Amino acid sequence: MLTVIRATWPLLFGVLLLQLSHGLMGTLLGVRANLESFSTTTTGIVMSGFYLGILAGSVLTQRLVIRVGHVRVFAGLVSLASSSVLVFAILVDPFSWFAMRFLTGFCVSGATIVAESWLNSSASNERRGELLSVYMLVVYGGLALGQFLINIGDPQGFEIFIIASILVSIAIVPMLLTATQVPVVTTPGTLGLMGLFRFSPLAAVGIVGCGLTQGALFGIGPVYADIVGFSVKGISVFMALTIVGGMLFQWPIGRLSDRLDRRLVLTVLSLLAACSAIIAGLLSTGPSTALLMMFALVGGLCIPLYSLCISHANDYLSPEEMVAASGALVMGYGIGACFGPSIGAGLMQFVGPVGLPLWFAIINGSVGVFAVYRMTQRQSVPLDEQGSYMAVPATSTVATGMAQETAAERSVDDDSQGSHEPGDINAVVQASTPA
């Protein structure tokens, strides 16, 4: 792993700076929106604009790269993102914020795709799995640390916005000065969300559910913490603990899913997340250590579901289909994330702060119930034919594609070693009857 870090540290440092700014802005805008007396529903809609931009960026970035080159695209997107951060402080109204949030999402998505392509091109096939692990630590670590930057200034002033803009601007330096070869931005897989549903209904439903919950968590989690009564410092701790919980739970959940029926793990995890959210809802009467710890648990159970759904889908896909599914997985997550903040905020507007954990409970409980149903419709993949759990942040088609390529290579290696006959997984798919 140290070899991977030494070879890619400039790229990873640039990604870290982007994530620090991203984590800071998500929390800062939620707090500032409350200070500016935006309604909770309005804030949710504004935050949804970011995920609409993410979807647009994932579709259009490759076309831009083909037309003008990856360096110009990356530099242009980072410059736009840095400028849009400052506009938030200048034009404080929902319409301007929605437009800037969309633009920020578009720029962050495109810049992340190029950065991840750089990382992918710098790693050998044997090291890609290690690189993904390090990359995930950098992404979630940056998001968590970015929460605390809100404490260095007044959320109603300009200073914090300027710091966020500077972080984005500096992020371009280590990436453009790296000696890594020019990356190739590949086209997302062509399987499609409905195609993914035909192969694995549970993975498709689960990945949309991840978007619905995680979009709400990152989009309006700070608004929830503010309404409950946490101070600015408390809000940063609240969000950081939720993110760290998700990061720490990845490995034990992954190891468990490699040793048991992955659908069973997904079912139990979803239902436990729903139960934890219900308890968090009961504690939503005021700021407390118990509420902080409960949301750390909610994050720990919800965030790994993205990787778990990807790994479950791979159990029913051939190596070629795994790579083709990356676009569908990101699309499903992005669609859910576009609606998550708005619906979660609407529930909070209607029933109070308990509405956000209620939203988590509804979605995770529904996924868990659907998982139980799916277990009655299809036989499980034998444990010796299950692929390895792939921990990956929900960032872009490139990171997900890297995970899919790694899983596909491992699947081919298993086939060549005789762990199961080629085509067995496809036979399971063809013999099953999707719901």
JSON list of N, CA, C and O in Angstrom, two decimals, residues 124-148:
[
{"chain": "A", "resi": 124, "resn": "SER", "atom": "N", "xyz": [-1.29, -0.24, -11.59]},
{"chain": "A", "resi": 124, "resn": "SER", "atom": "CA", "xyz": [-1.32, -1.51, -12.31]},
{"chain": "A", "resi": 124, "resn": "SER", "atom": "C", "xyz": [-2.56, -2.29, -11.90]},
{"chain": "A", "resi": 124, "resn": "SER", "atom": "O", "xyz": [-3.21, -1.98, -10.90]},
{"chain": "A", "resi": 125, "resn": "ASN", "atom": "N", "xyz": [-2.89, -3.31, -12.69]},
{"chain": "A", "resi": 125, "resn": "ASN", "atom": "CA", "xyz": [-4.06, -4.13, -12.37]},
{"chain": "A", "resi": 125, "resn": "ASN", "atom": "C", "xyz": [-3.93, -4.75, -10.98]},
{"chain": "A", "resi": 125, "resn": "ASN", "atom": "O", "xyz": [-4.91, -4.87, -10.24]},
{"chain": "A", "resi": 126, "resn": "GLU", "atom": "N", "xyz": [-2.70, -5.14, -10.62]},
{"chain": "A", "resi": 126, "resn": "GLU", "atom": "CA", "xyz": [-2.50, -5.80, -9.33]},
{"chain": "A", "resi": 126, "resn": "GLU", "atom": "C", "xyz": [-2.67, -4.84, -8.16]},
{"chain": "A", "resi": 126, "resn": "GLU", "atom": "O", "xyz": [-3.00, -5.25, -7.05]},
{"chain": "A", "resi": 127, "resn": "ARG", "atom": "N", "xyz": [-2.43, -3.53, -8.42]},
{"chain": "A", "resi": 127, "resn": "ARG", "atom": "CA", "xyz": [-2.46, -2.54, -7.34]},
{"chain": "A", "resi": 127, "resn": "ARG", "atom": "C", "xyz": [-3.77, -1.76, -7.29]},
{"chain": "A", "resi": 127, "resn": "ARG", "atom": "O", "xyz": [-3.96, -0.93, -6.41]},
{"chain": "A", "resi": 128, "resn": "ARG", "atom": "N", "xyz": [-4.68, -1.99, -8.24]},
{"chain": "A", "resi": 128, "resn": "ARG", "atom": "CA", "xyz": [-5.88, -1.17, -8.31]},
{"chain": "A", "resi": 128, "resn": "ARG", "atom": "C", "xyz": [-6.75, -1.32, -7.06]},
{"chain": "A", "resi": 128, "resn": "ARG", "atom": "O", "xyz": [-7.33, -0.35, -6.57]},
{"chain": "A", "resi": 129, "resn": "GLY", "atom": "N", "xyz": [-6.84, -2.54, -6.54]},
{"chain": "A", "resi": 129, "resn": "GLY", "atom": "CA", "xyz": [-7.63, -2.76, -5.33]},
{"chain": "A", "resi": 129, "resn": "GLY", "atom": "C", "xyz": [-7.08, -1.97, -4.15]},
{"chain": "A", "resi": 129, "resn": "GLY", "atom": "O", "xyz": [-7.84, -1.38, -3.37]},
{"chain": "A", "resi": 130, "resn": "GLU", "atom": "N", "xyz": [-5.75, -1.96, -4.00]},
{"chain": "A", "resi": 130, "resn": "GLU", "atom": "CA", "xyz": [-5.13, -1.20, -2.92]},
{"chain": "A", "resi": 130, "resn": "GLU", "atom": "C", "xyz": [-5.37, 0.29, -3.12]},
{"chain": "A", "resi": 130, "resn": "GLU", "atom": "O", "xyz": [-5.64, 1.03, -2.17]},
{"chain": "A", "resi": 131, "resn": "LEU", "atom": "N", "xyz": [-5.26, 0.76, -4.36]},
{"chain": "A", "resi": 131, "resn": "LEU", "atom": "CA", "xyz": [-5.48, 2.16, -4.65]},
{"chain": "A", "resi": 131, "resn": "LEU", "atom": "C", "xyz": [-6.90, 2.59, -4.30]},
{"chain": "A", "resi": 131, "resn": "LEU", "atom": "O", "xyz": [-7.13, 3.67, -3.75]},
{"chain": "A", "resi": 132, "resn": "LEU", "atom": "N", "xyz": [-7.88, 1.73, -4.59]},
{"chain": "A", "resi": 132, "resn": "LEU", "atom": "CA", "xyz": [-9.26, 2.04, -4.25]},
{"chain": "A", "resi": 132, "resn": "LEU", "atom": "C", "xyz": [-9.44, 2.20, -2.74]},
{"chain": "A", "resi": 132, "resn": "LEU", "atom": "O", "xyz": [-10.17, 3.08, -2.28]},
{"chain": "A", "resi": 133, "resn": "SER", "atom": "N", "xyz": [-8.76, 1.35, -1.97]},
{"chain": "A", "resi": 133, "resn": "SER", "atom": "CA", "xyz": [-8.85, 1.44, -0.51]},
{"chain": "A", "resi": 133, "resn": "SER", "atom": "C", "xyz": [-8.28, 2.75, -0.01]},
{"chain": "A", "resi": 133, "resn": "SER", "atom": "O", "xyz": [-8.88, 3.44, 0.84]},
{"chain": "A", "resi": 134, "resn": "VAL", "atom": "N", "xyz": [-7.10, 3.12, -0.54]},
{"chain": "A", "resi": 134, "resn": "VAL", "atom": "CA", "xyz": [-6.49, 4.39, -0.14]},
{"chain": "A", "resi": 134, "resn": "VAL", "atom": "C", "xyz": [-7.36, 5.56, -0.58]},
{"chain": "A", "resi": 134, "resn": "VAL", "atom": "O", "xyz": [-7.58, 6.52, 0.17]},
{"chain": "A", "resi": 135, "resn": "TYR", "atom": "N", "xyz": [-7.88, 5.47, -1.79]},
{"chain": "A", "resi": 135, "resn": "TYR", "atom": "CA", "xyz": [-8.71, 6.54, -2.33]},
{"chain": "A", "resi": 135, "resn": "TYR", "atom": "C", "xyz": [-9.97, 6.74, -1.48]},
{"chain": "A", "resi": 135, "resn": "TYR", "atom": "O", "xyz": [-10.38, 7.88, -1.22]},
{"chain": "A", "resi": 136, "resn": "MET", "atom": "N", "xyz": [-10.56, 5.65, -1.03]},
{"chain": "A", "resi": 136, "resn": "MET", "atom": "CA", "xyz": [-11.76, 5.76, -0.21]},
{"chain": "A", "resi": 136, "resn": "MET", "atom": "C", "xyz": [-11.44, 6.45, 1.12]},
{"chain": "A", "resi": 136, "resn": "MET", "atom": "O", "xyz": [-12.21, 7.29, 1.60]},
{"chain": "A", "resi": 137, "resn": "LEU", "atom": "N", "xyz": [-10.29, 6.13, 1.70]},
{"chain": "A", "resi": 137, "resn": "LEU", "atom": "CA", "xyz": [-9.87, 6.80, 2.93]},
{"chain": "A", "resi": 137, "resn": "LEU", "atom": "C", "xyz": [-9.68, 8.29, 2.72]},
{"chain": "A", "resi": 137, "resn": "LEU", "atom": "O", "xyz": [-10.07, 9.12, 3.55]},
{"chain": "A", "resi": 138, "resn": "VAL", "atom": "N", "xyz": [-9.09, 8.66, 1.57]},
{"chain": "A", "resi": 138, "resn": "VAL", "atom": "CA", "xyz": [-8.86, 10.07, 1.26]},
{"chain": "A", "resi": 138, "resn": "VAL", "atom": "C", "xyz": [-10.19, 10.80, 1.07]},
{"chain": "A", "resi": 138, "resn": "VAL", "atom": "O", "xyz": [-10.38, 11.90, 1.61]},
{"chain": "A", "resi": 139, "resn": "VAL", "atom": "N", "xyz": [-11.12, 10.19, 0.35]},
{"chain": "A", "resi": 139, "resn": "VAL", "atom": "CA", "xyz": [-12.41, 10.83, 0.07]},
{"chain": "A", "resi": 139, "resn": "VAL", "atom": "C", "xyz": [-13.19, 11.05, 1.35]},
{"chain": "A", "resi": 139, "resn": "VAL", "atom": "O", "xyz": [-13.60, 12.19, 1.67]},
{"chain": "A", "resi": 140, "resn": "TYR", "atom": "N", "xyz": [-13.40, 10.00, 2.13]},
{"chain": "A", "resi": 140, "resn": "TYR", "atom": "CA", "xyz": [-14.20, 10.15, 3.34]},
{"chain": "A", "resi": 140, "resn": "TYR", "atom": "C", "xyz": [-13.44, 10.90, 4.42]},
{"chain": "A", "resi": 140, "resn": "TYR", "atom": "O", "xyz": [-14.06, 11.64, 5.21]},
{"chain": "A", "resi": 141, "resn": "GLY", "atom": "N", "xyz": [-12.11, 10.73, 4.47]},
{"chain": "A", "resi": 141, "resn": "GLY", "atom": "CA", "xyz": [-11.32, 11.50, 5.42]},
{"chain": "A", "resi": 141, "resn": "GLY", "atom": "C", "xyz": [-11.39, 12.99, 5.13]},
{"chain": "A", "resi": 141, "resn": "GLY", "atom": "O", "xyz": [-11.54, 13.81, 6.04]},
{"chain": "A", "resi": 142, "resn": "GLY", "atom": "N", "xyz": [-11.32, 13.36, 3.84]},
{"chain": "A", "resi": 142, "resn": "GLY", "atom": "CA", "xyz": [-11.43, 14.76, 3.46]},
{"chain": "A", "resi": 142, "resn": "GLY", "atom": "C", "xyz": [-12.81, 15.33, 3.78]},
{"chain": "A", "resi": 142, "resn": "GLY", "atom": "O", "xyz": [-12.93, 16.45, 4.29]},
{"chain": "A", "resi": 143, "resn": "LEU", "atom": "N", "xyz": [-13.85, 14.55, 3.49]},
{"chain": "A", "resi": 143, "resn": "LEU", "atom": "CA", "xyz": [-15.20, 15.00, 3.81]},
{"chain": "A", "resi": 143, "resn": "LEU", "atom": "C", "xyz": [-15.37, 15.23, 5.31]},
{"chain": "A", "resi": 143, "resn": "LEU", "atom": "O", "xyz": [-15.98, 16.22, 5.74]},
{"chain": "A", "resi": 144, "resn": "ALA", "atom": "N", "xyz": [-14.83, 14.30, 6.13]},
{"chain": "A", "resi": 144, "resn": "ALA", "atom": "CA", "xyz": [-14.97, 14.42, 7.57]},
{"chain": "A", "resi": 144, "resn": "ALA", "atom": "C", "xyz": [-14.18, 15.62, 8.11]},
{"chain": "A", "resi": 144, "resn": "ALA", "atom": "O", "xyz": [-14.69, 16.41, 8.91]},
{"chain": "A", "resi": 145, "resn": "LEU", "atom": "N", "xyz": [-12.94, 15.77, 7.67]},
{"chain": "A", "resi": 145, "resn": "LEU", "atom": "CA", "xyz": [-12.11, 16.88, 8.16]},
{"chain": "A", "resi": 145, "resn": "LEU", "atom": "C", "xyz": [-12.65, 18.23, 7.69]},
{"chain": "A", "resi": 145, "resn": "LEU", "atom": "O", "xyz": [-12.54, 19.24, 8.40]},
{"chain": "A", "resi": 146, "resn": "GLY", "atom": "N", "xyz": [-13.25, 18.25, 6.50]},
{"chain": "A", "resi": 146, "resn": "GLY", "atom": "CA", "xyz": [-13.80, 19.49, 5.99]},
{"chain": "A", "resi": 146, "resn": "GLY", "atom": "C", "xyz": [-14.90, 20.06, 6.87]},
{"chain": "A", "resi": 146, "resn": "GLY", "atom": "O", "xyz": [-15.13, 21.29, 6.88]},
{"chain": "A", "resi": 147, "resn": "GLN", "atom": "N", "xyz": [-15.56, 19.20, 7.63]},
{"chain": "A", "resi": 147, "resn": "GLN", "atom": "CA", "xyz": [-16.64, 19.68, 8.51]},
{"chain": "A", "resi": 147, "resn": "GLN", "atom": "C", "xyz": [-16.12, 20.67, 9.54]},
{"chain": "A", "resi": 147, "resn": "GLN", "atom": "O", "xyz": [-16.82, 21.62, 9.91]},
{"chain": "A", "resi": 148, "resn": "PHE", "atom": "N", "xyz": [-14.90, 20.47, 10.02]},
{"chain": "A", "resi": 148, "resn": "PHE", "atom": "CA", "xyz": [-14.39, 21.28, 11.11]},
{"chain": "A", "resi": 148, "resn": "PHE", "atom": "C", "xyz": [-13.91, 22.65, 10.65]},
{"chain": "A", "resi": 148, "resn": "PHE", "atom": "O", "xyz": [-13.71, 23.55, 11.48]}
]
